C-alpha positions as a Markdown table, in Angstrom:
| # | Residue | x | y | z |
|---|---|---|---|---|
| 1 | Unk | 10.5 | 53.9 | -52.5 |
| 2 | Unk | 10.8 | 50.2 | -51.8 |
| 3 | Unk | 14.0 | 48.8 | -51.1 |
| 4 | Unk | 15.3 | 45.4 | -52.5 |
| 5 | Unk | 18.3 | 43.6 | -51.6 |
| 6 | Unk | 19.3 | 41.1 | -54.2 |
| 7 | Unk | 21.8 | 38.4 | -53.9 |
| 8 | Unk | 24.4 | 39.0 | -56.5 |
| 9 | Unk | 26.2 | 35.7 | -57.2 |
| 10 | Unk | 28.5 | 36.9 | -60.0 |
| 11 | Unk | 26.3 | 35.2 | -62.6 |
| 12 | Unk | 24.3 | 36.6 | -65.4 |
| 13 | Unk | 20.9 | 35.7 | -63.9 |
| 14 | Unk | 21.3 | 37.9 | -60.8 |
| 15 | Unk | 22.9 | 40.6 | -62.7 |
| 16 | Unk | 20.1 | 40.9 | -65.1 |
| 17 | Unk | 17.5 | 40.6 | -62.2 |
| 18 | Unk | 19.2 | 43.7 | -60.4 |
| 19 | Unk | 18.8 | 45.7 | -63.7 |
| 20 | Unk | 15.2 | 44.9 | -64.1 |
| 21 | Unk | 14.4 | 45.8 | -60.4 |
| 22 | Unk | 16.2 | 49.1 | -61.0 |
| 23 | Unk | 14.1 | 49.7 | -64.1 |
| 24 | Unk | 10.9 | 48.9 | -62.0 |
| 25 | Unk | 11.8 | 52.0 | -59.7 |
| 26 | Unk | 13.1 | 49.9 | -56.6 |
| 27 | Unk | 16.0 | 51.1 | -54.6 |
| 28 | Unk | 18.3 | 48.2 | -55.2 |
| 29 | Unk | 21.4 | 47.0 | -53.0 |
| 30 | Unk | 23.5 | 44.1 | -54.2 |
| 31 | Unk | 24.8 | 41.7 | -51.7 |
| 32 | Unk | 27.4 | 38.8 | -52.3 |
| 33 | Unk | 27.3 | 35.8 | -50.1 |
| 34 | Unk | 30.6 | 34.3 | -49.3 |
| 35 | Unk | 29.8 | 30.8 | -48.1 |
| 36 | Unk | 33.1 | 29.1 | -48.0 |
| 37 | Unk | 36.5 | 30.0 | -46.8 |
| 38 | Unk | 38.4 | 26.8 | -46.1 |
| 39 | Unk | 40.7 | 26.9 | -49.0 |
| 40 | Unk | 42.0 | 23.3 | -48.2 |
| 41 | Unk | 39.1 | 21.9 | -50.2 |
| 42 | Unk | 38.9 | 23.9 | -53.1 |
| 43 | Unk | 40.3 | 21.5 | -55.8 |
| 44 | Unk | 42.2 | 23.9 | -58.1 |
| 45 | Unk | 44.3 | 26.9 | -57.1 |
| 46 | Unk | 42.0 | 29.3 | -58.5 |
| 47 | Unk | 39.7 | 30.8 | -55.8 |
| 48 | Unk | 36.4 | 30.7 | -57.6 |
| 49 | Unk | 34.4 | 32.9 | -55.1 |
| 50 | Unk | 37.0 | 35.7 | -55.4 |
| 51 | Unk | 36.4 | 35.8 | -59.2 |
| 52 | Unk | 32.7 | 35.5 | -58.7 |
| 53 | Unk | 32.6 | 38.4 | -56.1 |
| 54 | Unk | 34.7 | 40.6 | -58.3 |
| 55 | Unk | 32.2 | 40.0 | -61.0 |
| 56 | Unk | 29.2 | 40.8 | -58.8 |
| 57 | Unk | 31.1 | 44.1 | -57.7 |
| 58 | Unk | 31.7 | 45.1 | -61.3 |
| 59 | Unk | 28.2 | 44.4 | -62.2 |
| 60 | Unk | 26.9 | 46.7 | -59.3 |
| 61 | Unk | 29.4 | 49.3 | -60.4 |
| 62 | Unk | 28.0 | 49.3 | -64.0 |
| 63 | Unk | 24.4 | 49.4 | -62.7 |
| 64 | Unk | 25.1 | 52.1 | -60.3 |
| 65 | Unk | 24.0 | 50.2 | -57.1 |
| 66 | Unk | 25.6 | 49.8 | -53.7 |
| 67 | Unk | 27.4 | 46.6 | -53.0 |
| 68 | Unk | 28.8 | 44.7 | -50.1 |
| 69 | Unk | 29.9 | 41.2 | -49.4 |
| 70 | Unk | 28.4 | 39.2 | -46.4 |
| 71 | Unk | 30.3 | 36.2 | -44.8 |
| 72 | Unk | 28.0 | 33.3 | -44.2 |
| 73 | Unk | 30.5 | 30.7 | -44.2 |
| 74 | Unk | 29.9 | 29.6 | -40.6 |
| 75 | Unk | 26.1 | 29.2 | -41.0 |
| 76 | Unk | 26.7 | 27.6 | -44.5 |
| 77 | Unk | 29.0 | 25.1 | -42.8 |
| 78 | Unk | 26.8 | 24.3 | -39.9 |
| 79 | Unk | 23.5 | 24.1 | -41.8 |
| 80 | Unk | 24.6 | 22.8 | -45.3 |
| 81 | Unk | 27.9 | 21.1 | -45.1 |
| 82 | Unk | 27.6 | 19.3 | -41.8 |
| 83 | Unk | 24.2 | 18.3 | -42.6 |
| 84 | Unk | 25.3 | 16.8 | -46.0 |
| 85 | Unk | 28.0 | 14.7 | -44.6 |
| 86 | Unk | 25.6 | 13.4 | -41.8 |
| 87 | Unk | 23.1 | 12.4 | -44.6 |
| 88 | Unk | 25.9 | 10.7 | -46.6 |
| 89 | Unk | 27.2 | 8.8 | -43.7 |
| 90 | Unk | 23.6 | 7.5 | -43.1 |
| 91 | Unk | 23.5 | 6.4 | -46.8 |
| 92 | Unk | 21.1 | 9.1 | -48.0 |
| 93 | Unk | 21.8 | 11.5 | -50.7 |
| 94 | Unk | 20.9 | 15.3 | -49.9 |
| 95 | Unk | 20.2 | 18.0 | -52.3 |
| 96 | Unk | 22.5 | 21.0 | -51.4 |
| 97 | Unk | 20.8 | 23.4 | -53.7 |
| 98 | Unk | 17.3 | 23.0 | -52.2 |
| 99 | Unk | 18.8 | 23.3 | -48.7 |
| 100 | Unk | 20.9 | 26.3 | -49.5 |
| 101 | Unk | 17.7 | 28.2 | -50.6 |
| 102 | Unk | 15.7 | 27.2 | -47.6 |
| 103 | Unk | 18.5 | 27.6 | -44.9 |
| 104 | Unk | 20.7 | 30.4 | -46.2 |
| 105 | Unk | 19.3 | 32.6 | -49.1 |
| 106 | Unk | 15.8 | 32.6 | -47.8 |
| 107 | Unk | 16.7 | 32.5 | -44.2 |
| 108 | Unk | 20.0 | 33.8 | -43.0 |
| 109 | Unk | 20.4 | 36.1 | -46.0 |
| 110 | Unk | 16.8 | 37.3 | -45.8 |
| 111 | Unk | 17.2 | 38.2 | -42.2 |
| 112 | Unk | 20.2 | 40.2 | -42.9 |
| 113 | Unk | 18.5 | 41.9 | -45.7 |
| 114 | Unk | 15.4 | 42.8 | -43.6 |
| 115 | Unk | 17.9 | 44.1 | -40.8 |
| 116 | Unk | 19.3 | 46.3 | -43.6 |
| 117 | Unk | 15.8 | 47.7 | -44.0 |
| 118 | Unk | 14.8 | 45.9 | -47.1 |
| 119 | Unk | 11.1 | 45.4 | -48.1 |
| 120 | Unk | 11.9 | 42.5 | -50.3 |
| 121 | Unk | 14.8 | 40.0 | -51.2 |
| 122 | Unk | 15.4 | 39.1 | -54.8 |
| 123 | Unk | 17.2 | 36.3 | -56.5 |
| 124 | Unk | 18.0 | 35.4 | -60.2 |
| 125 | Unk | 15.9 | 32.2 | -60.1 |
| 126 | Unk | 13.8 | 31.2 | -63.0 |
| 127 | Unk | 10.4 | 31.1 | -61.2 |
| 128 | Unk | 7.5 | 33.5 | -60.6 |
| 129 | Unk | 5.4 | 34.4 | -57.6 |
| 130 | Unk | 1.7 | 34.8 | -57.7 |
| 131 | Unk | -0.5 | 36.2 | -55.2 |
| 132 | Unk | -4.3 | 35.2 | -54.6 |
| 133 | Unk | -7.0 | 36.3 | -52.3 |
| 134 | Unk | -8.7 | 33.5 | -50.2 |
| 135 | Unk | -11.1 | 34.0 | -47.3 |
| 136 | Unk | -9.9 | 37.6 | -47.0 |
| 137 | Unk | -6.2 | 36.7 | -46.9 |
| 138 | Unk | -3.3 | 36.9 | -49.2 |
| 139 | Unk | -1.8 | 33.7 | -50.3 |
| 140 | Unk | 1.5 | 33.6 | -52.1 |
| 141 | Unk | 2.0 | 31.2 | -54.9 |
| 142 | Unk | 5.4 | 29.7 | -56.2 |
| 143 | Unk | 4.9 | 29.3 | -60.0 |
| 144 | Unk | 7.2 | 27.6 | -62.6 |
| 145 | Unk | 9.4 | 29.9 | -64.6 |
| 146 | Unk | 8.4 | 30.8 | -68.2 |
| 147 | Unk | 11.4 | 29.1 | -69.6 |
| 148 | Unk | 10.6 | 25.4 | -69.6 |
| 149 | Unk | 14.3 | 24.5 | -70.2 |
| 150 | Unk | 15.3 | 26.6 | -67.1 |
| 151 | Unk | 12.5 | 26.4 | -64.6 |
| 152 | Unk | 14.0 | 26.5 | -61.1 |
| 153 | Unk | 10.8 | 26.3 | -58.9 |
| 154 | Unk | 12.0 | 22.7 | -57.8 |
| 155 | Unk | 15.1 | 24.3 | -55.9 |
| 156 | Unk | 12.7 | 26.6 | -54.0 |
| 157 | Unk | 10.3 | 23.8 | -53.0 |
| 158 | Unk | 11.0 | 24.2 | -49.4 |
| 159 | Unk | 10.1 | 27.9 | -49.2 |
| 160 | Unk | 7.3 | 29.1 | -46.6 |
| 161 | Unk | 4.5 | 31.6 | -47.1 |
| 162 | Unk | 6.6 | 34.1 | -44.9 |
| 163 | Unk | 9.7 | 33.8 | -47.1 |
| 164 | Unk | 7.6 | 34.0 | -50.5 |
| 165 | Unk | 5.9 | 37.1 | -48.9 |
| 166 | Unk | 9.3 | 38.8 | -49.0 |
| 167 | Unk | 10.6 | 37.4 | -52.2 |
| 168 | Unk | 10.8 | 38.8 | -55.9 |
| 169 | Unk | 11.9 | 36.8 | -58.9 |
| 170 | Unk | 12.4 | 39.5 | -61.6 |
| 171 | Unk | 13.6 | 37.1 | -64.4 |
| 172 | Unk | 10.9 | 34.5 | -63.9 |
| 173 | Unk | 9.1 | 35.8 | -66.9 |
| 174 | Unk | 12.0 | 35.6 | -69.3 |
| 175 | Unk | 14.0 | 32.9 | -71.0 |
| 176 | Unk | 17.6 | 32.4 | -70.6 |
| 177 | Unk | 18.6 | 33.6 | -74.1 |
| 178 | Unk | 16.5 | 36.8 | -73.5 |
| 179 | Unk | 18.4 | 37.2 | -70.1 |
| 180 | Unk | 21.6 | 36.9 | -72.0 |
| 181 | Unk | 20.5 | 39.4 | -74.5 |
| 182 | Unk | 19.8 | 42.0 | -72.0 |
| 183 | Unk | 23.2 | 41.4 | -70.5 |
| 184 | Unk | 24.9 | 41.8 | -73.8 |
| 185 | Unk | 23.1 | 45.1 | -74.5 |
| 186 | Unk | 24.2 | 46.5 | -71.0 |
| 187 | Unk | 27.7 | 45.2 | -71.8 |
| 188 | Unk | 27.8 | 43.4 | -68.3 |
| 189 | Unk | 30.9 | 41.5 | -67.6 |
| 190 | Unk | 28.6 | 38.4 | -66.7 |
| 191 | Unk | 26.8 | 38.4 | -70.3 |
| 192 | Unk | 29.0 | 35.4 | -71.7 |
| 193 | Unk | 29.6 | 33.8 | -68.4 |
| 194 | Unk | 28.9 | 30.0 | -68.2 |
| 195 | Unk | 26.2 | 28.8 | -65.7 |
| 196 | Unk | 27.8 | 27.5 | -62.6 |
| 197 | Unk | 28.0 | 24.0 | -61.9 |
| 198 | Unk | 29.1 | 22.4 | -58.6 |
| 199 | Unk | 28.0 | 23.2 | -55.1 |
| 200 | Unk | 25.8 | 26.1 | -54.6 |
| 201 | Unk | 28.3 | 28.7 | -53.6 |
| 202 | Unk | 31.3 | 26.6 | -52.7 |
| 203 | Unk | 32.4 | 27.6 | -56.1 |
| 204 | Unk | 33.6 | 25.1 | -58.6 |
| 205 | Unk | 34.0 | 22.2 | -56.5 |
| 206 | Unk | 32.6 | 18.7 | -57.6 |
| 207 | Unk | 30.7 | 17.0 | -55.1 |
| 208 | Unk | 32.6 | 13.6 | -54.9 |
| 209 | Unk | 35.9 | 15.4 | -54.7 |
| 210 | Unk | 34.6 | 17.4 | -51.8 |
| 211 | Unk | 33.2 | 14.3 | -50.1 |
| 212 | Unk | 36.4 | 12.3 | -50.7 |
| 213 | Unk | 38.4 | 15.1 | -48.8 |
| 214 | Unk | 35.9 | 14.8 | -45.8 |
| 215 | Unk | 34.7 | 11.2 | -45.6 |
| 216 | Unk | 37.5 | 8.6 | -45.4 |
| 217 | Unk | 37.8 | 5.9 | -48.1 |
| 218 | Unk | 37.1 | 2.5 | -47.4 |
| 219 | Unk | 37.3 | -0.3 | -49.8 |
| 220 | Unk | 34.5 | -2.5 | -50.3 |
| 221 | Unk | 33.0 | -4.8 | -52.9 |
| 222 | Unk | 30.6 | -4.0 | -55.8 |
| 223 | Unk | 27.9 | -6.9 | -56.3 |
| 224 | Unk | 25.8 | -7.3 | -59.5 |
| 225 | Unk | 22.2 | -8.3 | -59.0 |
| 226 | Unk | 20.8 | -10.0 | -62.0 |
| 227 | Unk | 17.3 | -9.0 | -63.4 |
| 228 | Unk | 16.3 | -12.6 | -63.1 |
| 229 | Unk | 17.0 | -12.8 | -59.1 |
| 230 | Unk | 13.8 | -14.2 | -57.7 |
| 231 | Unk | 13.4 | -11.2 | -55.4 |
| 232 | Unk | 12.1 | -9.2 | -58.5 |
| 233 | Unk | 9.7 | -11.9 | -59.7 |
| 234 | Unk | 7.8 | -12.3 | -56.1 |
| 235 | Unk | 4.2 | -12.5 | -56.7 |
| 236 | Unk | 2.4 | -9.4 | -55.6 |
| 237 | Unk | 0.4 | -10.1 | -52.4 |
| 238 | Unk | -3.1 | -9.5 | -51.8 |
| 239 | Unk | -3.9 | -6.1 | -50.2 |
| 240 | Unk | -6.5 | -5.5 | -47.5 |
| 241 | Unk | -6.1 | -1.6 | -47.8 |
| 242 | Unk | -4.7 | 1.0 | -49.9 |
| 243 | Unk | -2.3 | 1.9 | -47.2 |
| 244 | Unk | -1.0 | -1.7 | -47.5 |
| 245 | Unk | -0.5 | -1.5 | -51.2 |
| 246 | Unk | 1.2 | 1.7 | -50.9 |
| 247 | Unk | 3.6 | 0.5 | -48.3 |
| 248 | Unk | 4.4 | -2.6 | -50.8 |
| 249 | Unk | 5.0 | -0.3 | -53.6 |
| 250 | Unk | 7.2 | 2.0 | -51.8 |
| 251 | Unk | 9.2 | -0.8 | -49.9 |
| 252 | Unk | 13.0 | -0.9 | -49.9 |
| 253 | Unk | 14.3 | -4.3 | -51.1 |
| 254 | Unk | 17.1 | -5.4 | -48.8 |
| 255 | Unk | 19.7 | -7.0 | -50.8 |
| 256 | Unk | 22.3 | -9.5 | -49.7 |
| 257 | Unk | 25.8 | -10.2 | -51.2 |
| 258 | Unk | 24.6 | -13.7 | -52.1 |
| 259 | Unk | 22.0 | -12.5 | -54.3 |
| 260 | Unk | 24.5 | -11.8 | -57.1 |
| 261 | Unk | 28.2 | -11.7 | -57.8 |
| 262 | Unk | 31.1 | -9.7 | -56.9 |
| 263 | Unk | 32.1 | -7.7 | -59.9 |
| 264 | Unk | 34.6 | -5.3 | -58.5 |
| 265 | Unk | 35.7 | -2.9 | -55.6 |
| 266 | Unk | 35.0 | 0.6 | -54.6 |
| 267 | Unk | 36.4 | 3.1 | -52.1 |
| 268 | Unk | 33.5 | 3.9 | -50.1 |
| 269 | Unk | 29.7 | 3.1 | -50.4 |
| 270 | Unk | 29.0 | 6.7 | -49.1 |
| 271 | Unk | 30.4 | 8.2 | -52.2 |
| 272 | Unk | 27.8 | 6.6 | -54.4 |
| 273 | Unk | 24.1 | 7.3 | -55.0 |
| 274 | Unk | 21.2 | 5.3 | -56.5 |
| 275 | Unk | 21.0 | 5.5 | -60.2 |
| 276 | Unk | 24.6 | 6.5 | -60.5 |
| 277 | Unk | 26.5 | 5.1 | -63.5 |
| 278 | Unk | 29.8 | 6.8 | -63.5 |
| 279 | Unk | 32.8 | 5.9 | -61.4 |
| 280 | Unk | 32.1 | 2.3 | -60.9 |
| 281 | Unk | 35.0 | 1.3 | -63.3 |
| 282 | Unk | 33.5 | -2.2 | -64.0 |
| 283 | Unk | 33.7 | -3.2 | -67.6 |
| 284 | Unk | 32.8 | -6.3 | -69.6 |
| 285 | Unk | 28.9 | -6.1 | -68.9 |
| 286 | Unk | 26.6 | -6.2 | -71.9 |
| 287 | Unk | 24.6 | -3.0 | -70.7 |
| 288 | Unk | 26.2 | -0.5 | -68.4 |
| 289 | Unk | 25.9 | -1.0 | -64.7 |
| 290 | Unk | 24.1 | 1.4 | -62.4 |
| 291 | Unk | 23.9 | 1.5 | -58.7 |
| 292 | Unk | 20.7 | 0.1 | -57.4 |
| 293 | Unk | 21.4 | 0.5 | -53.7 |
| 294 | Unk | 24.2 | 1.3 | -51.4 |
| 295 | Unk | 24.6 | -0.5 | -47.9 |
| 296 | Unk | 27.0 | 2.0 | -45.9 |
| 297 | Unk | 26.8 | -0.3 | -42.9 |
| 298 | Unk | 28.4 | -3.0 | -44.6 |
| 299 | Unk | 30.0 | -0.9 | -47.3 |
| 300 | Unk | 28.6 | -2.8 | -50.2 |
| 301 | Unk | 27.3 | -1.3 | -53.5 |
| 302 | Unk | 24.6 | -3.2 | -55.3 |
| 303 | Unk | 24.4 | -2.7 | -59.1 |
| 304 | Unk | 22.3 | -3.8 | -62.0 |
| 305 | Unk | 22.7 | -3.8 | -65.8 |
| 306 | Unk | 20.8 | -1.4 | -67.8 |
| 307 | Unk | 18.3 | 1.6 | -67.3 |
| 308 | Unk | 15.4 | -0.9 | -67.0 |
| 309 | Unk | 16.8 | -3.0 | -64.3 |
| 310 | Unk | 14.0 | -3.9 | -61.9 |
| 311 | Unk | 16.0 | -2.6 | -58.9 |
| 312 | Unk | 15.9 | 1.0 | -60.3 |
| 313 | Unk | 12.1 | 1.1 | -60.8 |
| 314 | Unk | 9.4 | 1.9 | -58.2 |
| 315 | Unk | 6.1 | 3.4 | -58.4 |
| 316 | Unk | 5.7 | 5.0 | -54.9 |
| 317 | Unk | 7.6 | 6.7 | -52.2 |
| 318 | Unk | 6.9 | 7.8 | -48.8 |
| 319 | Unk | 7.6 | 11.3 | -47.0 |
| 320 | Unk | 7.3 | 11.3 | -43.2 |
| 321 | Unk | 5.3 | 14.0 | -41.4 |
| 322 | Unk | 8.4 | 15.7 | -40.1 |
| 323 | Unk | 9.7 | 16.1 | -43.5 |
| 324 | Unk | 6.4 | 17.0 | -45.3 |
| 325 | Unk | 6.1 | 20.6 | -46.4 |
| 326 | Unk | 3.2 | 22.5 | -47.8 |
| 327 | Unk | 4.0 | 25.9 | -49.6 |
| 328 | Unk | 0.3 | 26.1 | -49.8 |
| 329 | Unk | -0.7 | 25.4 | -46.3 |
| 330 | Unk | -4.3 | 26.0 | -47.2 |
| 331 | Unk | -4.2 | 22.9 | -49.5 |
| 332 | Unk | -2.5 | 20.5 | -47.1 |
| 333 | Unk | -4.2 | 17.1 | -47.0 |
| 334 | Unk | -5.8 | 15.5 | -43.9 |
| 335 | Unk | -5.5 | 11.9 | -43.2 |
| 336 | Unk | -7.2 | 9.6 | -45.8 |
| 337 | Unk | -7.4 | 12.5 | -48.3 |
| 338 | Unk | -5.9 | 12.1 | -51.7 |
| 339 | Unk | -4.9 | 14.8 | -54.5 |
| 340 | Unk | -4.1 | 14.4 | -58.1 |
| 341 | Unk | -0.9 | 16.3 | -59.0 |
| 342 | Unk | 2.2 | 16.4 | -61.3 |
| 343 | Unk | 5.4 | 15.8 | -59.5 |
| 344 | Unk | 9.0 | 15.4 | -59.8 |
| 345 | Unk | 11.8 | 13.5 | -58.0 |
| 346 | Unk | 14.6 | 15.5 | -59.3 |
| 347 | Unk | 15.5 | 19.0 | -60.7 |
| 348 | Unk | 15.5 | 18.3 | -64.7 |
| 349 | Unk | 12.9 | 15.6 | -64.7 |
| 350 | Unk | 9.9 | 16.2 | -66.8 |
| 351 | Unk | 6.6 | 16.3 | -64.5 |
| 352 | Unk | 4.9 | 13.0 | -63.8 |
| 353 | Unk | 1.4 | 12.1 | -63.1 |
| 354 | Unk | 0.8 | 11.1 | -59.5 |
| 355 | Unk | -1.6 | 10.8 | -56.6 |
| 356 | Unk | -0.8 | 11.9 | -53.0 |
| 357 | Unk | -2.4 | 9.7 | -50.4 |
| 358 | Unk | -2.2 | 11.2 | -46.8 |
| 359 | Unk | -1.9 | 8.7 | -43.9 |
| 360 | Unk | -1.3 | 9.0 | -40.1 |
| 361 | Unk | 2.6 | 9.0 | -40.2 |
| 362 | Unk | 3.1 | 10.9 | -43.4 |
| 363 | Unk | 2.3 | 11.2 | -47.1 |
| 364 | Unk | 2.7 | 8.5 | -50.0 |
| 365 | Unk | 3.3 | 9.7 | -53.6 |
| 366 | Unk | 2.0 | 7.1 | -56.0 |
| 367 | Unk | 3.0 | 7.6 | -59.7 |
| 368 | Unk | 1.2 | 6.3 | -62.7 |
| 369 | Unk | 4.4 | 5.3 | -64.3 |
| 370 | Unk | 7.6 | 3.5 | -62.9 |
| 371 | Unk | 10.2 | 6.0 | -61.8 |
| 372 | Unk | 13.9 | 5.4 | -62.0 |
| 373 | Unk | 16.3 | 5.7 | -59.1 |
| 374 | Unk | 13.9 | 7.2 | -56.4 |
| 375 | Unk | 16.6 | 8.3 | -53.8 |
| 376 | Unk | 16.3 | 8.6 | -50.1 |
| 377 | Unk | 17.3 | 12.0 | -49.0 |
| 378 | Unk | 16.4 | 13.8 | -52.1 |
| 379 | Unk | 13.2 | 16.0 | -52.5 |
| 380 | Unk | 10.0 | 15.0 | -54.2 |
| 381 | Unk | 7.8 | 18.2 | -55.3 |
| 382 | Unk | 4.3 | 18.4 | -56.5 |
| 383 | Unk | 2.4 | 20.8 | -58.6 |
| 384 | Unk | -1.1 | 21.8 | -59.6 |
| 385 | Unk | -0.7 | 22.9 | -63.1 |
| 386 | Unk | 2.3 | 25.3 | -63.0 |
| 387 | Unk | 2.3 | 25.9 | -59.1 |
| 388 | Unk | 4.4 | 24.0 | -56.9 |
| 389 | Unk | 2.1 | 23.4 | -53.9 |
| 390 | Unk | 4.2 | 21.2 | -51.7 |
| 391 | Unk | 7.5 | 19.0 | -51.2 |
| 392 | Unk | 9.0 | 16.6 | -49.0 |
| 393 | Unk | 12.2 | 14.5 | -48.3 |
| 394 | Unk | 12.1 | 11.0 | -49.6 |
| 395 | Unk | 12.4 | 8.5 | -46.8 |
C-alpha cells in the first residue's frame, strides 16, 4: 500500500484532498506545517495558526488518519521571510506563495515526508499532474486545474521533475463548489471556511503590515509623471537585430523628480509596488493614481493617472539565466530559438499570447499585447495549451 503524506493546512481544499486519497486506497498521514512563531508580528490577538492546526486535527480525526504537526518556522524565516525583506529592500516585489511552494512545501516538507517513508506528498492545489513517455523516459507535466476560476498551477511554476515525480494533486479534477459539496456531505469542520488570504502560512497577516513592522518607515515624496512627458513620446529607434528590439521593449525607464510634480508624501518607497493604487492617499486627480515605479535608493514613488498610463505598459520582459526555470527540461530553448506560448505575469491574469526568445544571458518574453505593471521580482510563467512548461523571475 502506497503511503501519502498530505499537508493539512486547516482549509477545505486539503481536507477534501485527504479524503479522496483515502478513497483511492492510499495510506494517508496528515501533517500540519507550523511556519511562524514570532507572535510579535501577528497583527491581531487571535493566533491564526492555532485555529488552523486545530481544524486540521479535527479533520484528520474525522477521516481516521494519523496527524502530527511539524515546526518549519526556522526554515521559513530563513528561506522566505529574510529573502522577501532582502528583495523589498532592493525595490523588487517577491511572490511569497511561489517561493513557499518551491522552498518549503515541496522541499523541506517533502524531505520530511520522504524520511517518514512516504511514497508521495499531496497538497490541496487546484492543478493536475500528467505523465508522458519520451525517449523511453517518464516525464511529468504540470497541468492547469479543471476549475478555471481556481487554477493554481502558477503557484507551482518553480517545481522540478524530481518534485513532480513525488507529488499528487487530488482535487485538480474538481471545481471549488464540488470540493465544498464533498466537505459538506462529510460534515467536515472546514466545509464553510473562507479561503485564507494573507501570507502563505503566516496566518492572517497582511503583507504591508508585516513589512511595516520589519522595514523602518522613511518619509519621501510622491511624484506624478504626466502622460504627455516627452520620455513617453520618444521616436522608436531603428533596430539592427531582434535582440536590440527586445532590449528596447523591455527596458526600464529611469524617472527623475523633475519629470513631474510632487503631489504628496509616503512613509517608505519599499512598501509600494508597481501597479499599486491603494495606500497613496493623494486625492484631487481626474483619474486614480497608480504607482509606475519606485526608487528605493532615493526613496521616491513615481505615479501616473489612470490604468492606461504609458508608464504602466510594456510589451516585453527579461529573465536572466540564473532565474530561468524549465519544468519541462526537455523543451528548454537553446540560444536563438523561439517558442510561441501563452504566458501570465501574475496569478489571476488571463493567459496572454507571447513569444519566448532565448539569448546568451537569458530569455525575453515578448507579448502580443501591452501588459500592465510588469513587476521586477514577480514570476512570469508560460504554458503550451494547459501545461505549464517553464517560469522565471522578472528582472
